[in-house]
Amino acid sequence: MRVDPATSVHRAEHAGRTYHFCREGCRAKFVADPARYLAPATPAPPAPPGTQYTCPMDPEIVRDAPGTCPICGMALEPMMPSLDEGENPELTDFRRRFWITLPLSAATMLLAMGGHYLPWLSPAARGWLELALSTPVVLWAAWPFFQRWAQSIANRSPNMWTLIGTGVAAAYGYSVVATVAPQLFPPSFHEHGRVGVYFEAAAVIVSLTLLGQLLELKARARTGSAIKALLGLAPKTARRLRDDGGEEDVELAQVQVGDRLRVRPGEQVPVDGEVLEGRSHLDESMLTGEPVPVAKQPGDAVIGATLNGAGSLIIRADKVGGETVLAQIIQLVAQAQRSRAPMQRLADRVSFWFVLGVLAASLLTLLGWGLLGSSWTYAVLNAVSVLIIACPCALGLATPMSIMVASGRAAQGGVLFRDAEAIETLRRIDTLIVDKTGTLTEGRPAFREIQAASAFPPDQVLRLAASLDAGSEHPLAQAIVAEARARGVALARAEDFESATGVGVRGRVEGHALALGNTALMDEEGIDVAALRQAADALRGDGASVMFLAVDGKAAGLIAVDDPIKASTPHAIDALRRAGVRIVMATGDGERTARAVAARLGIDEVHGEVRPADKAALVSRLQQEGRRVAMAGDGINDAPALAAADVGIAMGTGTDVAMSSAQVTLVKGDLRGILRARALSQATVRNMRQNLAFAFLYNALGVPVAAGLLYAFGGPLLSPMLAALAMSLSSTSVIANALRLRRARLPLSD
């Protein structure tokens, strides 16, 4: 197998044929042009929401305009729903075709069933009348079905439309020939003075299929309700402060980074930013699931779309448009809804061969009843019934519908899944590795104290350390800088700044070579910290984080910082442990500090002073032991472990690097979100299994019944009309079952 450099499509040669595999590895296709099935390897520039379309069953299909999927024949849907979009055009079209032709289908069926009670209407005349009534139904109402049928043949991608189109065409075509030229048929085909016709079967199948599509399209539209609800959170305007002291209301799209905006009491925060003036409480429950309003004051960050309380705020716009938290949440939800679950791959492989098997079963049914059963009437009816009832639509929709609904439900609970695989995998996690700072703790450390070596005054230790840390975004560094500024210490400019991820920082300040970090960094630099070790151990034993400062190769002192444990952490850890999850702490902090925090939380397995590579190695070691490992963290140093874990879980309050490396993001940064995510993962997989089991069972029972197996032993026959109704209801029932996930109760969120 090799990768085509022009399309990035996996391609293999076998027996003179070329097989193309989509990037998700979901199915193999023998085609001359893989572009029929796959989105371009290099995606086009981002289009405005709603301008690109994809298939809910085959998300690798991406188009710039509405149409039908070349693989399954379903109508493409917008990749990003819009509040302004009207009704689905296909729903409107199918509704019109259904209601206009429904009276014709009903009249055709009544004529076929009770026409013999009309003595003035001869059998031949009745056949011509049925032809006249059913023709608009088959040739106009069913025209979209035949288009998709032809497309499935041309693309060598058998699907539900292959079966429906073949069944309707066979019933109608056979009946037309029987009506126009009955002399072509042998005597065995003649019953009651004429050749049997099946116009009513063809017409009613079309009407019932249209009805099934209407029900399915309406149900599918509800799966996008979560994204539309998120879109509806965003305010339409913002109140911008002008340089001349005035204010103006502007469209949200006109807000630029750096603009000063006023948020009045009861208004929504328009964009992500920082409070410049004022104090208030914000209701962030619509994004984080946290019901308690959060106090905000100058310097605090605010999230767009959250609701302001009684105070007035002036904020600075820091993130606008697609960079806001709300926009990123919407993108993640949409991406997760379009992804394909591993469980779906089995259904994909089965569906392809299943359709071919049904075509063969229909042919065998026709020949078996016609030649062995001596009844070509039953032969045609049963063959058409087999084609119609065995629609693989329910099989194809079984997992995509569950994933779409679950992704939206998770977002409402403050949990963002990146893809379907994460939803399916999280339920099997038995080991959770957690970082300390920002994950178990608040991530907003507060300065505690300074211990200086004899040759360095404490204020000098603080000034040098804060000067070096001024350019760092690490929470511990911010605590040191904040303390220096609170004391009015003038900071110097740092040069040659270097961050040694997970251990500390290096640089030069006022000509002095500085190193600030944990014991591992001091060991690297060859710094003797023996004089400070006793004080450091005592502080660590009390749960403080300790950083040593070295100046020109000598220990200058230490700085201790406290990071309080989140109020929700003990409950989350206890609940996870009761659920059978093994908890492991891995942190870059000192061993004694880590153990002090772990002791408060009842965590027995602790790894302190670990580097990013060590965290990733710990993940690999546990995986080699047969464990299913999740990693929860919020910092850049956690990114390698987040990527290596079976499921990476990032705190929404952490760094962008961590969130981009993870498969799950907890918007609030609350570990209780893992409980919600795990419960939803279990409910979703259970729902997918129910859908797949129903789809397989339905087809396993439906095909033999439609073929007349029960009739051969004295049971009933299944008419093509009942087969069409059963086919429509099967797809609708799968979607209805998936929609139950919208009401799934999640721990600590409902």
PDB file of C-alpha atoms in Angstrom, residues 191-415:
ATOM      1  CA  GLU A 191     -54.699 -15.312 -13.612  1.00  0.00           C
ATOM      2  CA  HIS A 192     -58.408 -14.383 -13.792  1.00  0.00           C
ATOM      3  CA  GLY A 193     -58.164 -13.467 -17.446  1.00  0.00           C
ATOM      4  CA  ARG A 194     -55.121 -11.228 -17.275  1.00  0.00           C
ATOM      5  CA  VAL A 195     -51.442 -11.086 -16.278  1.00  0.00           C
ATOM      6  CA  GLY A 196     -51.103  -9.922 -12.687  1.00  0.00           C
ATOM      7  CA  VAL A 197     -49.856  -6.341 -12.278  1.00  0.00           C
ATOM      8  CA  TYR A 198     -48.303  -4.606  -9.271  1.00  0.00           C
ATOM      9  CA  PHE A 199     -48.811  -0.902  -9.891  1.00  0.00           C
ATOM     10  CA  GLU A 200     -50.230  -0.522  -6.374  1.00  0.00           C
ATOM     11  CA  ALA A 201     -47.073  -2.037  -4.877  1.00  0.00           C
ATOM     12  CA  ALA A 202     -44.794   0.329  -6.823  1.00  0.00           C
ATOM     13  CA  ALA A 203     -46.892   3.416  -5.989  1.00  0.00           C
ATOM     14  CA  VAL A 204     -47.380   2.637  -2.308  1.00  0.00           C
ATOM     15  CA  ILE A 205     -43.695   1.762  -1.862  1.00  0.00           C
ATOM     16  CA  VAL A 206     -42.815   5.219  -3.222  1.00  0.00           C
ATOM     17  CA  SER A 207     -45.307   6.967  -0.922  1.00  0.00           C
ATOM     18  CA  LEU A 208     -44.188   5.036   2.148  1.00  0.00           C
ATOM     19  CA  THR A 209     -40.522   5.643   1.330  1.00  0.00           C
ATOM     20  CA  LEU A 210     -41.253   9.364   1.014  1.00  0.00           C
ATOM     21  CA  LEU A 211     -43.058   9.237   4.355  1.00  0.00           C
ATOM     22  CA  GLY A 212     -40.091   7.477   5.934  1.00  0.00           C
ATOM     23  CA  GLN A 213     -37.732  10.094   4.535  1.00  0.00           C
ATOM     24  CA  LEU A 214     -39.904  12.888   5.916  1.00  0.00           C
ATOM     25  CA  LEU A 215     -39.847  11.330   9.390  1.00  0.00           C
ATOM     26  CA  GLU A 216     -36.103  10.706   9.166  1.00  0.00           C
ATOM     27  CA  LEU A 217     -35.248  14.224   7.959  1.00  0.00           C
ATOM     28  CA  LYS A 218     -37.308  15.782  10.736  1.00  0.00           C
ATOM     29  CA  ALA A 219     -35.623  13.589  13.342  1.00  0.00           C
ATOM     30  CA  ARG A 220     -32.143  14.263  11.952  1.00  0.00           C
ATOM     31  CA  ALA A 221     -32.806  17.994  12.102  1.00  0.00           C
ATOM     32  CA  ARG A 222     -33.220  17.649  15.871  1.00  0.00           C
ATOM     33  CA  THR A 223     -29.683  16.259  16.244  1.00  0.00           C
ATOM     34  CA  GLY A 224     -28.289  19.699  15.372  1.00  0.00           C
ATOM     35  CA  SER A 225     -30.289  21.399  18.117  1.00  0.00           C
ATOM     36  CA  ALA A 226     -27.303  21.459  20.501  1.00  0.00           C
ATOM     37  CA  ILE A 227     -25.180  23.459  18.055  1.00  0.00           C
ATOM     38  CA  LYS A 228     -28.058  25.800  17.309  1.00  0.00           C
ATOM     39  CA  ALA A 229     -28.541  26.316  21.037  1.00  0.00           C
ATOM     40  CA  LEU A 230     -24.863  27.223  21.369  1.00  0.00           C
ATOM     41  CA  LEU A 231     -25.104  29.558  18.399  1.00  0.00           C
ATOM     42  CA  GLY A 232     -28.075  31.230  20.032  1.00  0.00           C
ATOM     43  CA  LEU A 233     -25.991  32.075  23.113  1.00  0.00           C
ATOM     44  CA  ALA A 234     -23.884  34.643  21.273  1.00  0.00           C
ATOM     45  CA  PRO A 235     -25.127  38.238  21.542  1.00  0.00           C
ATOM     46  CA  LYS A 236     -25.702  40.087  18.296  1.00  0.00           C
ATOM     47  CA  THR A 237     -24.215  43.465  19.313  1.00  0.00           C
ATOM     48  CA  ALA A 238     -21.660  44.988  21.669  1.00  0.00           C
ATOM     49  CA  ARG A 239     -21.419  48.425  23.288  1.00  0.00           C
ATOM     50  CA  ARG A 240     -18.029  49.877  22.309  1.00  0.00           C
ATOM     51  CA  LEU A 241     -16.342  52.802  24.061  1.00  0.00           C
ATOM     52  CA  ARG A 242     -14.989  55.448  21.678  1.00  0.00           C
ATOM     53  CA  ASP A 243     -11.775  57.368  22.181  1.00  0.00           C
ATOM     54  CA  ASP A 244     -13.751  60.599  22.610  1.00  0.00           C
ATOM     55  CA  GLY A 245     -15.506  59.181  25.663  1.00  0.00           C
ATOM     56  CA  GLY A 246     -18.721  58.294  23.885  1.00  0.00           C
ATOM     57  CA  GLU A 247     -20.299  54.866  23.399  1.00  0.00           C
ATOM     58  CA  GLU A 248     -21.902  53.129  20.445  1.00  0.00           C
ATOM     59  CA  ASP A 249     -23.670  49.850  19.740  1.00  0.00           C
ATOM     60  CA  VAL A 250     -21.930  47.883  16.985  1.00  0.00           C
ATOM     61  CA  GLU A 251     -22.461  44.518  15.336  1.00  0.00           C
ATOM     62  CA  LEU A 252     -20.479  41.771  17.012  1.00  0.00           C
ATOM     63  CA  ALA A 253     -18.520  41.171  13.792  1.00  0.00           C
ATOM     64  CA  GLN A 254     -17.156  44.759  14.005  1.00  0.00           C
ATOM     65  CA  VAL A 255     -15.504  44.245  17.402  1.00  0.00           C
ATOM     66  CA  GLN A 256     -11.707  44.176  17.143  1.00  0.00           C
ATOM     67  CA  VAL A 257      -9.063  42.880  19.521  1.00  0.00           C
ATOM     68  CA  GLY A 258      -8.174  45.660  21.959  1.00  0.00           C
ATOM     69  CA  ASP A 259     -11.581  47.387  21.844  1.00  0.00           C
ATOM     70  CA  ARG A 260     -12.994  48.507  25.177  1.00  0.00           C
ATOM     71  CA  LEU A 261     -16.552  47.315  25.705  1.00  0.00           C
ATOM     72  CA  ARG A 262     -19.143  48.103  28.324  1.00  0.00           C
ATOM     73  CA  VAL A 263     -21.232  45.249  29.722  1.00  0.00           C
ATOM     74  CA  ARG A 264     -24.272  46.586  31.541  1.00  0.00           C
ATOM     75  CA  PRO A 265     -26.220  44.708  34.233  1.00  0.00           C
ATOM     76  CA  GLY A 266     -28.223  41.824  32.779  1.00  0.00           C
ATOM     77  CA  GLU A 267     -26.368  41.890  29.435  1.00  0.00           C
ATOM     78  CA  GLN A 268     -24.288  39.131  27.887  1.00  0.00           C
ATOM     79  CA  VAL A 269     -20.541  39.483  27.634  1.00  0.00           C
ATOM     80  CA  PRO A 270     -19.985  39.924  23.878  1.00  0.00           C
ATOM     81  CA  VAL A 271     -16.472  38.431  23.488  1.00  0.00           C
ATOM     82  CA  ASP A 272     -13.661  36.883  25.510  1.00  0.00           C
ATOM     83  CA  GLY A 273     -11.587  39.473  27.320  1.00  0.00           C
ATOM     84  CA  GLU A 274     -10.309  40.930  30.576  1.00  0.00           C
ATOM     85  CA  VAL A 275     -12.086  43.138  33.089  1.00  0.00           C
ATOM     86  CA  LEU A 276     -10.597  46.657  33.141  1.00  0.00           C
ATOM     87  CA  GLU A 277     -13.086  48.367  35.442  1.00  0.00           C
ATOM     88  CA  GLY A 278     -15.972  47.375  37.685  1.00  0.00           C
ATOM     89  CA  ARG A 279     -17.031  44.382  39.723  1.00  0.00           C
ATOM     90  CA  SER A 280     -19.845  41.915  39.169  1.00  0.00           C
ATOM     91  CA  HIS A 281     -20.832  38.260  39.136  1.00  0.00           C
ATOM     92  CA  LEU A 282     -21.152  36.343  35.860  1.00  0.00           C
ATOM     93  CA  ASP A 283     -23.433  33.379  35.244  1.00  0.00           C
ATOM     94  CA  GLU A 284     -21.232  30.990  33.234  1.00  0.00           C
ATOM     95  CA  SER A 285     -23.576  28.006  33.494  1.00  0.00           C
ATOM     96  CA  MET A 286     -24.523  28.021  29.801  1.00  0.00           C
ATOM     97  CA  LEU A 287     -20.915  27.180  28.876  1.00  0.00           C
ATOM     98  CA  THR A 288     -19.439  25.483  31.923  1.00  0.00           C
ATOM     99  CA  GLY A 289     -22.415  23.856  33.639  1.00  0.00           C
ATOM    100  CA  GLU A 290     -21.399  25.629  36.876  1.00  0.00           C
ATOM    101  CA  PRO A 291     -24.602  26.987  38.477  1.00  0.00           C
ATOM    102  CA  VAL A 292     -22.913  29.378  40.940  1.00  0.00           C
ATOM    103  CA  PRO A 293     -22.204  32.904  39.563  1.00  0.00           C
ATOM    104  CA  VAL A 294     -18.490  33.711  39.427  1.00  0.00           C
ATOM    105  CA  ALA A 295     -17.165  36.951  40.928  1.00  0.00           C
ATOM    106  CA  LYS A 296     -15.255  39.175  38.502  1.00  0.00           C
ATOM    107  CA  GLN A 297     -12.993  42.157  39.210  1.00  0.00           C
ATOM    108  CA  PRO A 298     -10.276  44.060  37.314  1.00  0.00           C
ATOM    109  CA  GLY A 299      -7.731  41.635  35.902  1.00  0.00           C
ATOM    110  CA  ASP A 300     -10.109  38.666  35.715  1.00  0.00           C
ATOM    111  CA  ALA A 301     -10.862  36.938  32.419  1.00  0.00           C
ATOM    112  CA  VAL A 302     -14.412  36.796  31.092  1.00  0.00           C
ATOM    113  CA  ILE A 303     -15.951  34.460  28.522  1.00  0.00           C
ATOM    114  CA  GLY A 304     -18.162  35.638  25.697  1.00  0.00           C
ATOM    115  CA  ALA A 305     -21.894  34.765  25.908  1.00  0.00           C
ATOM    116  CA  THR A 306     -21.869  34.560  29.718  1.00  0.00           C
ATOM    117  CA  LEU A 307     -24.488  36.622  31.544  1.00  0.00           C
ATOM    118  CA  ASN A 308     -23.567  39.648  33.637  1.00  0.00           C
ATOM    119  CA  GLY A 309     -25.195  40.134  37.031  1.00  0.00           C
ATOM    120  CA  ALA A 310     -25.992  43.394  38.814  1.00  0.00           C
ATOM    121  CA  GLY A 311     -22.681  45.185  38.290  1.00  0.00           C
ATOM    122  CA  SER A 312     -21.365  47.163  35.325  1.00  0.00           C
ATOM    123  CA  LEU A 313     -18.096  46.107  33.699  1.00  0.00           C
ATOM    124  CA  ILE A 314     -15.697  47.573  31.186  1.00  0.00           C
ATOM    125  CA  ILE A 315     -13.718  44.844  29.448  1.00  0.00           C
ATOM    126  CA  ARG A 316     -10.968  44.695  26.876  1.00  0.00           C
ATOM    127  CA  ALA A 317     -11.664  42.420  23.900  1.00  0.00           C
ATOM    128  CA  ASP A 318      -8.877  39.810  23.727  1.00  0.00           C
ATOM    129  CA  LYS A 319     -10.445  37.142  21.492  1.00  0.00           C
ATOM    130  CA  VAL A 320     -13.083  37.749  18.837  1.00  0.00           C
ATOM    131  CA  GLY A 321     -14.797  35.760  16.093  1.00  0.00           C
ATOM    132  CA  GLY A 322     -13.601  32.186  15.744  1.00  0.00           C
ATOM    133  CA  GLU A 323     -11.042  32.572  18.561  1.00  0.00           C
ATOM    134  CA  THR A 324     -13.601  32.888  21.361  1.00  0.00           C
ATOM    135  CA  VAL A 325     -14.295  30.025  23.729  1.00  0.00           C
ATOM    136  CA  LEU A 326     -17.872  29.749  22.444  1.00  0.00           C
ATOM    137  CA  ALA A 327     -16.732  29.541  18.806  1.00  0.00           C
ATOM    138  CA  GLN A 328     -14.176  26.867  19.663  1.00  0.00           C
ATOM    139  CA  ILE A 329     -16.800  24.884  21.577  1.00  0.00           C
ATOM    140  CA  ILE A 330     -19.125  25.007  18.573  1.00  0.00           C
ATOM    141  CA  GLN A 331     -16.315  23.874  16.257  1.00  0.00           C
ATOM    142  CA  LEU A 332     -15.401  20.978  18.565  1.00  0.00           C
ATOM    143  CA  VAL A 333     -19.011  19.837  18.863  1.00  0.00           C
ATOM    144  CA  ALA A 334     -19.486  19.997  15.087  1.00  0.00           C
ATOM    145  CA  GLN A 335     -16.229  18.103  14.532  1.00  0.00           C
ATOM    146  CA  ALA A 336     -17.182  15.402  17.011  1.00  0.00           C
ATOM    147  CA  GLN A 337     -20.618  15.003  15.434  1.00  0.00           C
ATOM    148  CA  ARG A 338     -19.037  14.434  12.011  1.00  0.00           C
ATOM    149  CA  SER A 339     -16.471  11.888  13.203  1.00  0.00           C
ATOM    150  CA  ARG A 340     -16.849   8.140  12.812  1.00  0.00           C
ATOM    151  CA  ALA A 341     -16.886   5.772  15.756  1.00  0.00           C
ATOM    152  CA  PRO A 342     -14.720   2.620  15.559  1.00  0.00           C
ATOM    153  CA  MET A 343     -17.904   0.591  16.080  1.00  0.00           C
ATOM    154  CA  GLN A 344     -19.224   1.994  12.802  1.00  0.00           C
ATOM    155  CA  ARG A 345     -16.452   0.356  10.780  1.00  0.00           C
ATOM    156  CA  LEU A 346     -18.044  -3.054  11.289  1.00  0.00           C
ATOM    157  CA  ALA A 347     -21.381  -1.695  10.075  1.00  0.00           C
ATOM    158  CA  ASP A 348     -19.664  -0.147   7.038  1.00  0.00           C
ATOM    159  CA  ARG A 349     -18.002  -3.406   6.046  1.00  0.00           C
ATOM    160  CA  VAL A 350     -21.223  -5.347   6.553  1.00  0.00           C
ATOM    161  CA  SER A 351     -23.438  -2.843   4.679  1.00  0.00           C
ATOM    162  CA  PHE A 352     -21.437  -3.000   1.459  1.00  0.00           C
ATOM    163  CA  TRP A 353     -21.656  -6.770   1.148  1.00  0.00           C
ATOM    164  CA  PHE A 354     -25.113  -6.894   2.662  1.00  0.00           C
ATOM    165  CA  VAL A 355     -26.633  -4.995  -0.277  1.00  0.00           C
ATOM    166  CA  LEU A 356     -24.989  -7.355  -2.752  1.00  0.00           C
ATOM    167  CA  GLY A 357     -26.283 -10.292  -0.727  1.00  0.00           C
ATOM    168  CA  VAL A 358     -29.815  -8.883  -0.741  1.00  0.00           C
ATOM    169  CA  LEU A 359     -29.745  -8.477  -4.520  1.00  0.00           C
ATOM    170  CA  ALA A 360     -28.706 -12.111  -4.788  1.00  0.00           C
ATOM    171  CA  ALA A 361     -31.400 -13.175  -2.298  1.00  0.00           C
ATOM    172  CA  SER A 362     -34.033 -11.282  -4.286  1.00  0.00           C
ATOM    173  CA  LEU A 363     -32.983 -13.024  -7.498  1.00  0.00           C
ATOM    174  CA  LEU A 364     -33.053 -16.435  -5.797  1.00  0.00           C
ATOM    175  CA  THR A 365     -36.501 -15.642  -4.375  1.00  0.00           C
ATOM    176  CA  LEU A 366     -37.778 -14.750  -7.851  1.00  0.00           C
ATOM    177  CA  LEU A 367     -36.409 -17.911  -9.430  1.00  0.00           C
ATOM    178  CA  GLY A 368     -37.322 -20.146  -6.504  1.00  0.00           C
ATOM    179  CA  TRP A 369     -40.987 -19.129  -6.386  1.00  0.00           C
ATOM    180  CA  GLY A 370     -41.302 -18.911 -10.164  1.00  0.00           C
ATOM    181  CA  LEU A 371     -39.651 -22.201 -11.071  1.00  0.00           C
ATOM    182  CA  LEU A 372     -40.096 -24.357  -7.997  1.00  0.00           C
ATOM    183  CA  GLY A 373     -43.213 -22.822  -6.496  1.00  0.00           C
ATOM    184  CA  SER A 374     -44.968 -22.548  -9.866  1.00  0.00           C
ATOM    185  CA  SER A 375     -46.244 -19.065  -8.947  1.00  0.00           C
ATOM    186  CA  TRP A 376     -44.713 -16.144 -10.775  1.00  0.00           C
ATOM    187  CA  THR A 377     -47.162 -13.832  -9.010  1.00  0.00           C
ATOM    188  CA  TYR A 378     -45.705 -14.718  -5.636  1.00  0.00           C
ATOM    189  CA  ALA A 379     -42.233 -14.726  -7.186  1.00  0.00           C
ATOM    190  CA  VAL A 380     -42.413 -11.085  -8.247  1.00  0.00           C
ATOM    191  CA  LEU A 381     -44.112  -9.939  -5.046  1.00  0.00           C
ATOM    192  CA  ASN A 382     -41.642 -11.708  -2.758  1.00  0.00           C
ATOM    193  CA  ALA A 383     -38.600 -10.633  -4.756  1.00  0.00           C
ATOM    194  CA  VAL A 384     -39.681  -6.995  -4.530  1.00  0.00           C
ATOM    195  CA  SER A 385     -40.436  -7.384  -0.813  1.00  0.00           C
ATOM    196  CA  VAL A 386     -36.913  -8.676  -0.186  1.00  0.00           C
ATOM    197  CA  LEU A 387     -35.408  -5.669  -1.958  1.00  0.00           C
ATOM    198  CA  ILE A 388     -37.519  -3.174  -0.066  1.00  0.00           C
ATOM    199  CA  ILE A 389     -37.409  -4.518   3.479  1.00  0.00           C
ATOM    200  CA  ALA A 390     -33.648  -5.073   3.506  1.00  0.00           C
ATOM    201  CA  CYS A 391     -32.770  -1.368   3.298  1.00  0.00           C
ATOM    202  CA  PRO A 392     -29.387  -0.878   5.085  1.00  0.00           C
ATOM    203  CA  CYS A 393     -30.250   2.680   6.095  1.00  0.00           C
ATOM    204  CA  ALA A 394     -30.905   1.743   9.727  1.00  0.00           C
ATOM    205  CA  LEU A 395     -27.549  -0.036   9.841  1.00  0.00           C
ATOM    206  CA  GLY A 396     -25.748   3.017   8.478  1.00  0.00           C
ATOM    207  CA  LEU A 397     -27.479   5.446  10.834  1.00  0.00           C
ATOM    208  CA  ALA A 398     -27.011   3.304  13.949  1.00  0.00           C
ATOM    209  CA  THR A 399     -23.877   4.976  15.317  1.00  0.00           C
ATOM    210  CA  PRO A 400     -23.693   8.396  13.565  1.00  0.00           C
ATOM    211  CA  MET A 401     -27.007   9.467  15.086  1.00  0.00           C
ATOM    212  CA  SER A 402     -25.885   8.421  18.582  1.00  0.00           C
ATOM    213  CA  ILE A 403     -22.605  10.297  18.200  1.00  0.00           C
ATOM    214  CA  MET A 404     -24.320  13.473  16.976  1.00  0.00           C
ATOM    215  CA  VAL A 405     -26.771  13.550  19.869  1.00  0.00           C
ATOM    216  CA  ALA A 406     -24.167  12.596  22.489  1.00  0.00           C
ATOM    217  CA  SER A 407     -21.719  15.307  21.369  1.00  0.00           C
ATOM    218  CA  GLY A 408     -24.385  17.958  21.799  1.00  0.00           C
ATOM    219  CA  ARG A 409     -25.503  16.571  25.155  1.00  0.00           C
ATOM    220  CA  ALA A 410     -21.903  16.548  26.409  1.00  0.00           C
ATOM    221  CA  ALA A 411     -21.393  20.184  25.422  1.00  0.00           C
ATOM    222  CA  GLN A 412     -24.411  21.142  27.506  1.00  0.00           C
ATOM    223  CA  GLY A 413     -22.679  19.475  30.474  1.00  0.00           C
ATOM    224  CA  GLY A 414     -19.393  21.336  29.966  1.00  0.00           C
ATOM    225  CA  VAL A 415     -17.600  18.438  28.252  1.00  0.00           C
TER     226      VAL A 415
END
